[in-house]
mmCIF file of C-alpha atoms and ligand atoms in Angstrom:
data_model
loop_
_atom_site.group_PDB
_atom_site.id
_atom_site.type_symbol
_atom_site.label_atom_id
_atom_site.label_comp_id
_atom_site.label_asym_id
_atom_site.label_seq_id
_atom_site.Cartn_x
_atom_site.Cartn_y
_atom_site.Cartn_z
ATOM 1 C CA UNK A 27 38.712 -38.327 -110.137
ATOM 2 C CA UNK A 28 35.267 -39.032 -111.097
ATOM 3 C CA UNK A 29 33.210 -42.553 -110.084
ATOM 4 C CA UNK A 30 30.940 -43.376 -112.767
ATOM 5 C CA UNK A 31 28.809 -46.193 -111.696
ATOM 6 C CA UNK A 32 26.924 -48.171 -114.333
ATOM 7 C CA UNK A 33 29.637 -46.793 -116.719
ATOM 8 C CA UNK A 34 29.435 -49.876 -119.181
ATOM 9 C CA UNK A 35 25.913 -49.457 -119.681
ATOM 10 C CA UNK A 36 24.384 -47.592 -122.979
ATOM 11 C CA UNK A 37 23.820 -43.975 -121.550
ATOM 12 C CA UNK A 38 27.014 -44.242 -118.991
ATOM 13 C CA UNK A 39 29.327 -45.555 -121.595
ATOM 14 C CA UNK A 40 28.788 -42.479 -123.826
ATOM 15 C CA UNK A 41 29.273 -40.273 -120.781
ATOM 16 C CA UNK A 42 32.560 -42.019 -119.926
ATOM 17 C CA UNK A 43 34.040 -41.556 -123.507
ATOM 18 C CA UNK A 44 33.284 -37.807 -123.384
ATOM 19 C CA UNK A 45 34.384 -37.236 -119.811
ATOM 20 C CA UNK A 46 37.506 -39.273 -120.195
ATOM 21 C CA UNK A 47 38.527 -36.503 -122.537
ATOM 22 C CA UNK A 48 39.300 -34.394 -119.701
ATOM 23 C CA UNK A 49 38.887 -36.291 -116.444
ATOM 24 C CA UNK A 50 40.576 -39.115 -114.711
ATOM 25 C CA UNK A 51 37.375 -41.871 -114.514
ATOM 26 C CA UNK A 52 36.732 -44.909 -112.783
ATOM 27 C CA UNK A 53 33.787 -47.001 -113.862
ATOM 28 C CA UNK A 54 32.028 -49.603 -111.305
ATOM 29 C CA UNK A 55 29.660 -51.955 -113.297
ATOM 30 C CA UNK A 56 28.464 -55.440 -112.209
ATOM 31 C CA UNK A 57 28.080 -55.813 -116.236
ATOM 32 C CA UNK A 58 24.120 -57.349 -115.422
ATOM 33 C CA UNK A 59 23.145 -55.308 -118.295
ATOM 34 C CA UNK A 60 26.202 -53.453 -119.482
ATOM 35 C CA UNK A 61 29.112 -54.336 -121.649
ATOM 36 C CA UNK A 62 32.849 -54.657 -120.719
ATOM 37 C CA UNK A 63 33.640 -53.586 -124.491
ATOM 38 C CA UNK A 64 31.553 -50.495 -123.992
ATOM 39 C CA UNK A 65 34.046 -48.784 -121.649
ATOM 40 C CA UNK A 66 36.450 -46.081 -123.099
ATOM 41 C CA UNK A 67 39.983 -47.590 -122.622
ATOM 42 C CA UNK A 68 41.282 -44.503 -120.774
ATOM 43 C CA UNK A 69 39.124 -45.426 -117.856
ATOM 44 C CA UNK A 70 39.855 -47.550 -114.953
ATOM 45 C CA UNK A 71 37.196 -50.423 -114.847
ATOM 46 C CA UNK A 72 36.090 -52.336 -111.681
ATOM 47 C CA UNK A 73 33.905 -55.057 -112.107
ATOM 48 C CA UNK A 74 31.505 -55.125 -109.050
ATOM 49 C CA UNK A 75 28.187 -54.130 -107.590
ATOM 50 C CA UNK A 76 27.265 -50.735 -105.947
ATOM 51 C CA UNK A 77 25.637 -52.841 -103.048
ATOM 52 C CA UNK A 78 29.097 -54.416 -102.069
ATOM 53 C CA UNK A 79 30.438 -52.295 -99.342
ATOM 54 C CA UNK A 80 33.721 -53.663 -99.380
ATOM 55 C CA UNK A 81 34.361 -52.738 -103.168
ATOM 56 C CA UNK A 82 32.939 -49.382 -102.546
ATOM 57 C CA UNK A 83 35.258 -48.845 -99.735
ATOM 58 C CA UNK A 84 38.025 -50.022 -101.750
ATOM 59 C CA UNK A 85 37.402 -47.477 -104.468
ATOM 60 C CA UNK A 86 36.812 -44.609 -102.209
ATOM 61 C CA UNK A 87 40.058 -45.234 -100.173
ATOM 62 C CA UNK A 88 42.071 -45.993 -103.181
ATOM 63 C CA UNK A 89 41.401 -43.268 -105.358
ATOM 64 C CA UNK A 90 40.587 -39.225 -104.962
ATOM 65 C CA UNK A 91 36.793 -39.415 -105.853
ATOM 66 C CA UNK A 92 35.407 -35.923 -106.379
ATOM 67 C CA UNK A 93 32.086 -36.737 -107.446
ATOM 68 C CA UNK A 94 29.719 -39.627 -108.282
ATOM 69 C CA UNK A 95 27.899 -40.088 -111.112
ATOM 70 C CA UNK A 96 25.037 -42.710 -110.882
ATOM 71 C CA UNK A 97 23.474 -44.739 -113.974
ATOM 72 C CA UNK A 98 23.723 -48.120 -112.266
ATOM 73 C CA UNK A 99 20.132 -49.198 -111.965
ATOM 74 C CA UNK A 100 17.318 -51.522 -113.758
ATOM 75 C CA UNK A 101 14.775 -49.668 -115.947
ATOM 76 C CA UNK A 102 12.370 -52.303 -117.481
ATOM 77 C CA UNK A 103 9.261 -50.654 -116.698
ATOM 78 C CA UNK A 104 7.157 -54.320 -117.267
ATOM 79 C CA UNK A 105 9.693 -56.054 -115.238
ATOM 80 C CA UNK A 106 9.232 -53.495 -112.392
ATOM 81 C CA UNK A 107 5.581 -54.265 -112.078
ATOM 82 C CA UNK A 108 6.266 -58.117 -112.400
ATOM 83 C CA UNK A 109 8.990 -58.009 -109.928
ATOM 84 C CA UNK A 110 8.995 -54.842 -107.731
ATOM 85 C CA UNK A 111 11.470 -56.348 -105.034
ATOM 86 C CA UNK A 112 14.337 -56.577 -107.772
ATOM 87 C CA UNK A 113 13.783 -52.981 -108.592
ATOM 88 C CA UNK A 114 13.607 -51.713 -105.131
ATOM 89 C CA UNK A 115 16.653 -53.782 -103.917
ATOM 90 C CA UNK A 116 18.931 -52.512 -106.725
ATOM 91 C CA UNK A 117 17.629 -48.959 -107.489
ATOM 92 C CA UNK A 118 17.033 -48.068 -103.882
ATOM 93 C CA UNK A 119 18.482 -50.476 -101.144
ATOM 94 C CA UNK A 120 22.056 -50.372 -103.337
ATOM 95 C CA UNK A 121 21.955 -46.813 -104.230
ATOM 96 C CA UNK A 122 21.662 -46.358 -100.410
ATOM 97 C CA UNK A 123 24.901 -48.326 -99.710
ATOM 98 C CA UNK A 124 26.675 -46.264 -102.380
ATOM 99 C CA UNK A 125 25.533 -43.054 -100.783
ATOM 100 C CA UNK A 126 26.721 -43.969 -97.496
ATOM 101 C CA UNK A 127 30.002 -44.868 -98.677
ATOM 102 C CA UNK A 128 30.191 -41.669 -100.080
ATOM 103 C CA UNK A 129 29.482 -39.877 -97.051
ATOM 104 C CA UNK A 130 31.883 -42.119 -94.880
ATOM 105 C CA UNK A 131 34.422 -41.129 -97.386
ATOM 106 C CA UNK A 132 33.667 -37.168 -97.215
ATOM 107 C CA UNK A 133 32.571 -37.224 -101.117
ATOM 108 C CA UNK A 134 29.961 -34.843 -101.677
ATOM 109 C CA UNK A 135 29.029 -34.454 -105.119
ATOM 110 C CA UNK A 136 26.382 -36.839 -106.788
ATOM 111 C CA UNK A 137 24.806 -36.717 -110.317
ATOM 112 C CA UNK A 138 21.624 -38.926 -110.507
ATOM 113 C CA UNK A 139 19.936 -40.489 -113.643
ATOM 114 C CA UNK A 140 16.355 -40.175 -112.882
ATOM 115 C CA UNK A 141 13.476 -40.358 -115.671
ATOM 116 C CA UNK A 142 10.262 -39.029 -117.085
ATOM 117 C CA UNK A 143 8.712 -41.941 -115.496
ATOM 118 C CA UNK A 144 8.498 -40.000 -111.973
ATOM 119 C CA UNK A 145 5.884 -37.701 -113.798
ATOM 120 C CA UNK A 146 3.326 -40.726 -114.482
ATOM 121 C CA UNK A 147 0.609 -39.549 -116.796
ATOM 122 C CA UNK A 148 1.071 -35.995 -116.520
ATOM 123 C CA UNK A 149 -1.817 -33.875 -117.909
ATOM 124 C CA UNK A 150 -0.153 -30.978 -119.440
ATOM 125 C CA UNK A 151 1.353 -30.575 -122.959
ATOM 126 C CA UNK A 152 4.984 -29.815 -121.998
ATOM 127 C CA UNK A 153 6.257 -31.476 -118.667
ATOM 128 C CA UNK A 154 8.529 -28.949 -116.515
ATOM 129 C CA UNK A 155 10.390 -29.773 -113.131
ATOM 130 C CA UNK A 156 7.392 -28.068 -111.304
ATOM 131 C CA UNK A 157 4.911 -30.651 -113.189
ATOM 132 C CA UNK A 158 3.750 -32.797 -110.065
ATOM 133 C CA UNK A 159 5.360 -36.233 -109.593
ATOM 134 C CA UNK A 160 3.337 -39.147 -109.676
ATOM 135 C CA UNK A 161 4.830 -42.375 -110.830
ATOM 136 C CA UNK A 162 2.718 -45.290 -111.912
ATOM 137 C CA UNK A 163 5.025 -48.247 -111.676
ATOM 138 C CA UNK A 164 7.922 -49.466 -109.221
ATOM 139 C CA UNK A 165 10.529 -48.308 -111.617
ATOM 140 C CA UNK A 166 9.206 -44.665 -111.673
ATOM 141 C CA UNK A 167 8.739 -45.103 -107.759
ATOM 142 C CA UNK A 168 12.395 -46.316 -107.123
ATOM 143 C CA UNK A 169 13.957 -43.313 -108.745
ATOM 144 C CA UNK A 170 11.330 -40.849 -107.228
ATOM 145 C CA UNK A 171 12.511 -42.370 -103.682
ATOM 146 C CA UNK A 172 16.026 -41.821 -104.563
ATOM 147 C CA UNK A 173 15.299 -37.891 -105.428
ATOM 148 C CA UNK A 174 13.517 -37.490 -102.066
ATOM 149 C CA UNK A 175 16.483 -39.138 -100.232
ATOM 150 C CA UNK A 176 18.883 -36.932 -102.168
ATOM 151 C CA UNK A 177 16.964 -34.015 -100.587
ATOM 152 C CA UNK A 178 16.938 -35.135 -97.153
ATOM 153 C CA UNK A 179 20.619 -35.742 -97.168
ATOM 154 C CA UNK A 180 21.307 -32.349 -98.530
ATOM 155 C CA UNK A 181 19.613 -31.120 -95.352
ATOM 156 C CA UNK A 182 21.108 -33.234 -93.060
ATOM 157 C CA UNK A 183 24.549 -34.142 -94.387
ATOM 158 C CA UNK A 184 25.457 -31.493 -97.019
ATOM 159 C CA UNK A 185 25.371 -33.976 -99.718
ATOM 160 C CA UNK A 186 25.210 -31.859 -103.277
ATOM 161 C CA UNK A 187 23.453 -33.325 -106.314
ATOM 162 C CA UNK A 188 21.839 -32.906 -109.532
ATOM 163 C CA UNK A 189 19.133 -34.983 -110.722
ATOM 164 C CA UNK A 190 18.610 -35.390 -114.239
ATOM 165 C CA UNK A 191 15.427 -36.685 -115.603
ATOM 166 C CA UNK A 192 15.685 -37.707 -119.001
ATOM 167 C CA UNK A 193 13.042 -38.573 -121.584
ATOM 168 C CA UNK A 194 13.642 -41.092 -124.201
ATOM 169 C CA UNK A 195 17.480 -41.641 -124.917
ATOM 170 C CA UNK A 196 18.343 -42.797 -128.386
ATOM 171 C CA UNK A 197 20.999 -42.713 -130.815
ATOM 172 C CA UNK A 198 24.748 -43.764 -130.739
ATOM 173 C CA UNK A 199 28.279 -42.310 -130.430
ATOM 174 C CA UNK A 200 29.162 -40.776 -134.180
ATOM 175 C CA UNK A 201 32.136 -43.172 -134.181
ATOM 176 C CA UNK A 202 29.590 -46.321 -134.214
ATOM 177 C CA UNK A 203 31.884 -47.930 -131.627
ATOM 178 C CA UNK A 204 29.437 -48.027 -128.956
ATOM 179 C CA UNK A 205 25.761 -47.771 -129.034
ATOM 180 C CA UNK A 206 22.610 -49.076 -127.326
ATOM 181 C CA UNK A 207 22.558 -52.807 -126.738
ATOM 182 C CA UNK A 208 20.007 -53.960 -124.460
ATOM 183 C CA UNK A 209 18.492 -57.444 -124.160
ATOM 184 C CA UNK A 210 15.540 -57.588 -124.133
ATOM 185 C CA UNK A 211 15.348 -54.336 -126.183
ATOM 186 C CA UNK A 212 12.118 -52.245 -125.470
ATOM 187 C CA UNK A 213 12.917 -49.239 -127.184
ATOM 188 C CA UNK A 214 11.172 -48.047 -130.051
ATOM 189 C CA UNK A 215 14.055 -46.899 -132.552
ATOM 190 C CA UNK A 216 16.334 -50.171 -132.015
ATOM 191 C CA UNK A 217 13.159 -52.325 -132.591
ATOM 192 C CA UNK A 218 12.657 -50.632 -135.794
ATOM 193 C CA UNK A 219 16.284 -50.760 -136.716
ATOM 194 C CA UNK A 220 16.652 -54.399 -135.601
ATOM 195 C CA UNK A 221 13.433 -55.078 -137.931
ATOM 196 C CA UNK A 222 15.006 -53.250 -140.825
ATOM 197 C CA UNK A 223 17.982 -55.178 -140.394
ATOM 198 C CA UNK A 224 15.981 -58.476 -140.605
ATOM 199 C CA UNK A 225 16.330 -59.661 -137.018
ATOM 200 C CA UNK A 226 12.715 -59.235 -136.263
ATOM 201 C CA UNK A 227 9.480 -60.106 -138.425
ATOM 202 C CA UNK A 228 7.770 -56.915 -137.865
ATOM 203 C CA UNK A 229 7.329 -53.735 -135.773
ATOM 204 C CA UNK A 230 3.967 -53.495 -133.808
ATOM 205 C CA UNK A 231 2.368 -50.136 -133.146
ATOM 206 C CA UNK A 232 0.490 -50.206 -129.784
ATOM 207 C CA UNK A 233 -2.511 -47.933 -130.099
ATOM 208 C CA UNK A 234 -3.255 -45.731 -133.070
ATOM 209 C CA UNK A 235 -6.607 -44.048 -131.564
ATOM 210 C CA UNK A 236 -4.691 -41.626 -129.153
ATOM 211 C CA UNK A 237 -5.901 -37.993 -129.137
ATOM 212 C CA UNK A 238 -2.821 -37.086 -131.142
ATOM 213 C CA UNK A 239 -2.708 -35.709 -134.691
ATOM 214 C CA UNK A 240 -1.955 -39.295 -136.078
ATOM 215 C CA UNK A 241 -3.316 -41.412 -133.420
ATOM 216 C CA UNK A 242 -0.244 -42.906 -132.107
ATOM 217 C CA UNK A 243 1.606 -41.950 -128.831
ATOM 218 C CA UNK A 244 4.253 -38.951 -128.686
ATOM 219 C CA UNK A 245 7.320 -39.067 -127.240
ATOM 220 C CA UNK A 246 10.447 -36.772 -126.557
ATOM 221 C CA UNK A 247 13.912 -38.402 -128.022
ATOM 222 C CA UNK A 248 17.061 -37.149 -127.135
ATOM 223 C CA UNK A 249 20.490 -38.264 -128.627
ATOM 224 C CA UNK A 250 22.628 -39.893 -126.109
ATOM 225 C CA UNK A 251 25.380 -37.561 -126.921
ATOM 226 C CA UNK A 252 23.401 -35.004 -125.850
ATOM 227 C CA UNK A 253 22.810 -36.453 -122.436
ATOM 228 C CA UNK A 254 26.483 -37.027 -122.131
ATOM 229 C CA UNK A 255 27.268 -33.277 -122.474
ATOM 230 C CA UNK A 256 24.385 -32.180 -120.194
ATOM 231 C CA UNK A 257 26.235 -34.463 -117.502
ATOM 232 C CA UNK A 258 29.573 -32.870 -118.084
ATOM 233 C CA UNK A 259 27.894 -29.283 -117.706
ATOM 234 C CA UNK A 260 25.998 -30.359 -114.396
ATOM 235 C CA UNK A 261 29.179 -31.859 -113.351
ATOM 236 C CA UNK A 262 31.055 -28.891 -113.765
ATOM 237 C CA UNK A 263 28.253 -26.592 -111.921
ATOM 238 C CA UNK A 264 28.534 -29.200 -109.004
ATOM 239 C CA UNK A 265 32.445 -28.890 -108.789
ATOM 240 C CA UNK A 266 32.276 -25.351 -108.888
ATOM 241 C CA UNK A 267 29.541 -25.188 -106.260
ATOM 242 C CA UNK A 268 27.251 -23.141 -108.620
ATOM 243 C CA UNK A 269 24.514 -25.781 -107.752
ATOM 244 C CA UNK A 270 24.014 -27.972 -104.836
ATOM 245 C CA UNK A 271 20.524 -29.345 -105.214
ATOM 246 C CA UNK A 272 19.018 -29.298 -108.598
ATOM 247 C CA UNK A 273 16.468 -31.043 -110.831
ATOM 248 C CA UNK A 274 16.723 -30.770 -114.716
ATOM 249 C CA UNK A 275 14.697 -32.381 -117.444
ATOM 250 C CA UNK A 276 16.438 -33.395 -120.039
ATOM 251 C CA UNK A 277 14.775 -33.900 -123.429
ATOM 252 C CA UNK A 278 14.755 -32.038 -126.802
ATOM 253 C CA UNK A 279 11.608 -30.313 -126.589
ATOM 254 C CA UNK A 280 10.042 -31.879 -129.489
ATOM 255 C CA UNK A 281 7.448 -34.846 -129.755
ATOM 256 C CA UNK A 282 7.451 -37.469 -132.280
ATOM 257 C CA UNK A 283 4.670 -39.693 -132.872
ATOM 258 C CA UNK A 284 5.190 -43.504 -133.274
ATOM 259 C CA UNK A 285 4.519 -43.189 -136.915
ATOM 260 C CA UNK A 286 6.701 -40.220 -137.709
ATOM 261 C CA UNK A 287 9.600 -42.248 -136.055
ATOM 262 C CA UNK A 288 8.869 -45.008 -138.169
ATOM 263 C CA UNK A 289 8.685 -42.745 -141.398
ATOM 264 C CA UNK A 290 12.001 -41.103 -140.483
ATOM 265 C CA UNK A 291 13.506 -44.730 -139.823
ATOM 266 C CA UNK A 292 12.377 -45.585 -143.263
ATOM 267 C CA UNK A 293 13.663 -42.290 -144.822
ATOM 268 C CA UNK A 294 17.238 -42.657 -143.309
ATOM 269 C CA UNK A 295 17.663 -46.255 -144.190
ATOM 270 C CA UNK A 296 15.959 -46.484 -147.668
ATOM 271 C CA UNK A 297 14.091 -49.594 -146.203
ATOM 272 C CA UNK A 298 10.259 -50.289 -145.858
ATOM 273 C CA UNK A 299 9.150 -51.868 -142.722
ATOM 274 C CA UNK A 300 6.173 -54.009 -142.190
ATOM 275 C CA UNK A 301 3.913 -52.715 -139.542
ATOM 276 C CA UNK A 302 1.304 -54.580 -137.418
ATOM 277 C CA UNK A 303 -1.298 -52.361 -135.432
ATOM 278 C CA UNK A 304 -1.761 -53.800 -132.144
ATOM 279 C CA UNK A 305 -3.897 -53.025 -129.093
ATOM 280 C CA UNK A 306 -2.889 -49.867 -126.562
ATOM 281 C CA UNK A 307 -0.458 -51.032 -123.932
ATOM 282 C CA UNK A 308 -1.609 -50.286 -120.085
ATOM 283 C CA UNK A 309 -0.171 -47.020 -118.804
ATOM 284 C CA UNK A 310 1.097 -45.741 -121.930
ATOM 285 C CA UNK A 311 0.602 -42.021 -121.970
ATOM 286 C CA UNK A 312 -0.683 -40.303 -125.255
ATOM 287 C CA UNK A 313 2.061 -37.677 -124.982
ATOM 288 C CA UNK A 314 5.224 -37.040 -123.102
ATOM 289 C CA UNK A 315 7.343 -34.055 -123.921
ATOM 290 C CA UNK A 316 9.875 -32.504 -122.018
ATOM 291 C CA UNK A 317 10.366 -28.701 -121.532
ATOM 292 C CA UNK A 318 14.034 -28.405 -120.904
ATOM 293 C CA UNK A 319 13.880 -24.690 -120.463
ATOM 294 C CA UNK A 320 15.460 -24.794 -116.725
ATOM 295 C CA UNK A 321 18.783 -26.390 -118.022
ATOM 296 C CA UNK A 322 18.866 -24.080 -120.970
ATOM 297 C CA UNK A 323 18.462 -20.981 -118.802
ATOM 298 C CA UNK A 324 20.962 -22.296 -115.792
ATOM 299 C CA UNK A 325 23.475 -24.428 -117.585
ATOM 300 C CA UNK A 326 23.133 -23.298 -121.309
ATOM 301 C CA UNK A 327 22.471 -26.588 -122.572
ATOM 302 C CA UNK A 328 20.087 -27.543 -125.316
ATOM 303 C CA UNK A 329 20.002 -30.743 -127.388
ATOM 304 C CA UNK A 330 21.848 -30.480 -130.651
ATOM 305 C CA UNK A 331 21.055 -33.197 -132.567
ATOM 306 C CA UNK A 332 17.413 -34.017 -134.352
ATOM 307 C CA UNK A 333 15.550 -37.062 -134.575
ATOM 308 C CA UNK A 334 17.284 -37.553 -138.133
ATOM 309 C CA UNK A 335 20.717 -37.521 -136.574
ATOM 310 C CA UNK A 336 19.767 -39.655 -133.785
ATOM 311 C CA UNK A 337 18.281 -42.215 -136.377
ATOM 312 C CA UNK A 338 21.311 -42.189 -138.772
ATOM 313 C CA UNK A 339 23.747 -42.525 -136.042
ATOM 314 C CA UNK A 340 21.971 -45.309 -134.416
ATOM 315 C CA UNK A 341 21.544 -46.934 -137.953
ATOM 316 C CA UNK A 342 25.324 -46.667 -138.163
ATOM 317 C CA UNK A 343 25.963 -48.404 -134.731
ATOM 318 C CA UNK A 344 23.255 -51.302 -135.355
ATOM 319 C CA UNK A 345 24.568 -52.300 -138.851
ATOM 320 C CA UNK A 346 28.178 -52.836 -137.226
ATOM 321 C CA UNK A 347 26.909 -53.826 -133.839
ATOM 322 C CA UNK A 348 30.061 -54.786 -131.808
ATOM 323 C CA UNK A 349 28.486 -56.115 -128.766
HETATM 324 N N1 NAD B 421 17.609 -45.511 -121.528
HETATM 325 C C1 NAD B 421 16.684 -44.591 -121.395
HETATM 326 O O1 NAD B 421 15.902 -44.022 -122.256
HETATM 327 C C2 NAD B 421 16.465 -43.999 -119.617
HETATM 328 C C3 NAD B 421 15.727 -42.757 -119.633
HETATM 329 C C4 NAD B 421 15.426 -42.425 -118.482
HETATM 330 C C5 NAD B 421 16.277 -42.949 -117.318
HETATM 331 N N2 NAD B 421 17.145 -43.787 -117.504
HETATM 332 C C6 NAD B 421 18.120 -44.239 -116.540
HETATM 333 O O2 NAD B 421 19.493 -44.034 -117.092
HETATM 334 C C7 NAD B 421 20.310 -44.991 -116.516
HETATM 335 C C8 NAD B 421 21.088 -45.578 -117.357
HETATM 336 O O3 NAD B 421 20.295 -46.398 -118.430
HETATM 337 P P1 NAD B 421 20.791 -47.246 -119.652
HETATM 338 O O4 NAD B 421 19.460 -46.913 -120.551
HETATM 339 O O5 NAD B 421 21.775 -46.907 -119.972
HETATM 340 O O6 NAD B 421 20.713 -48.641 -118.795
HETATM 341 P P2 NAD B 421 21.823 -49.920 -119.053
HETATM 342 O O7 NAD B 421 21.153 -50.859 -118.556
HETATM 343 O O8 NAD B 421 22.429 -49.899 -120.462
HETATM 344 O O9 NAD B 421 22.930 -49.604 -118.129
HETATM 345 C C9 NAD B 421 23.100 -49.797 -116.552
HETATM 346 C C10 NAD B 421 23.949 -50.014 -116.083
HETATM 347 O O10 NAD B 421 24.221 -50.207 -114.605
HETATM 348 C C11 NAD B 421 24.758 -51.487 -114.529
HETATM 349 N N3 NAD B 421 24.189 -52.000 -113.042
HETATM 350 C C12 NAD B 421 23.125 -52.309 -112.734
HETATM 351 N N4 NAD B 421 22.830 -52.334 -111.416
HETATM 352 C C13 NAD B 421 24.052 -52.336 -110.932
HETATM 353 C C14 NAD B 421 24.605 -52.533 -109.645
HETATM 354 N N5 NAD B 421 24.087 -52.954 -108.833
HETATM 355 N N6 NAD B 421 25.981 -52.370 -109.647
HETATM 356 C C15 NAD B 421 26.761 -52.027 -110.533
HETATM 357 N N7 NAD B 421 26.219 -51.589 -111.800
HETATM 358 C C16 NAD B 421 24.997 -51.994 -112.151
HETATM 359 C C17 NAD B 421 24.718 -52.324 -115.388
HETATM 360 O O11 NAD B 421 25.456 -53.527 -115.872
HETATM 361 C C18 NAD B 421 24.755 -51.297 -117.090
HETATM 362 O O12 NAD B 421 25.913 -51.414 -117.140
HETATM 363 C C19 NAD B 421 19.531 -45.741 -115.334
HETATM 364 O O13 NAD B 421 19.425 -45.401 -114.247
HETATM 365 C C20 NAD B 421 17.978 -45.467 -116.092
HETATM 366 O O14 NAD B 421 17.208 -45.551 -115.275
HETATM 367 C C21 NAD B 421 17.385 -44.335 -118.825
#
């Protein structure tokens, strides 16, 4: 049985839906940003916090857990700058409680949701796993701290782990039954689609004088179901003992500018957006694009869904949003 913490959230709920096809799954989530309705009905659901040692003990004693997949974190960059304590408490201190409970119960396989934010503002065109890590905000720091802790726990306690550094997760399940529902929403594609549905007056583009072909920032968007399939492959490799301590980038290897994303949203929906040009935001690099060559070579994974597919699945979800 696999324990998925944060499995009621955006990415976790998509992974649970796919994982539950072949595995028994238990989800632990405090619903701070997640949604009970998003959890696949085949999974056992426990409402609780990963920092609660009693709940963790109950789960590890009651169920034969072979691996833990960890999505439970706060992930708003701006909020992490204003309230770093909230981020270090949840993303670091509570994760330590989870890791301690795993070790106490001899569970030694761990998959960790990390982020492109660990790279900060890299000076390279394509970011690979050897690119230096240098986060520029508490959110990125909190994730990198756990990455370091995992390496130390591997050496000291034999904890096996795979770290997955996602770039921009986007899209929704093809059934349109689950999708992205963050409040507040900070991600570009849902913001554009909410505007096109009439829920926002306009879309702001922050900065149009970057050194990119059209002057707007370039990011790497990856479909949430492609992320889910990468997790399944990582889990298999961990359980088969083919991998014991790895880090992989997850992106689709193509950068798209804010303007290109906007144009694709207009094309997919047939609607025209009202756009406002605004100043640059502090800490926004011009370009963040992943090389996912390593996971392709080692686990034979690559992103299958392109930007149009991402946006059309997201559009179906947003039009019928269920939670
Ligand atoms: N969305 C992205 O583009 C992106 C990119 C890179 C990394 N990530 C990482 O992926 C993970 C999932 O992101 P998401 O976008 O699905 O976020 P999300 O907020 O939708 O999901 C996080 C889930 O964790 C739960 N949670 C948070 N703290 C908890 C705690 N202490 N105990 C129990 N449950 C708790 C929330 O209720 C929520 O269901 C996060 O770790 C995030 O940092 C996300």
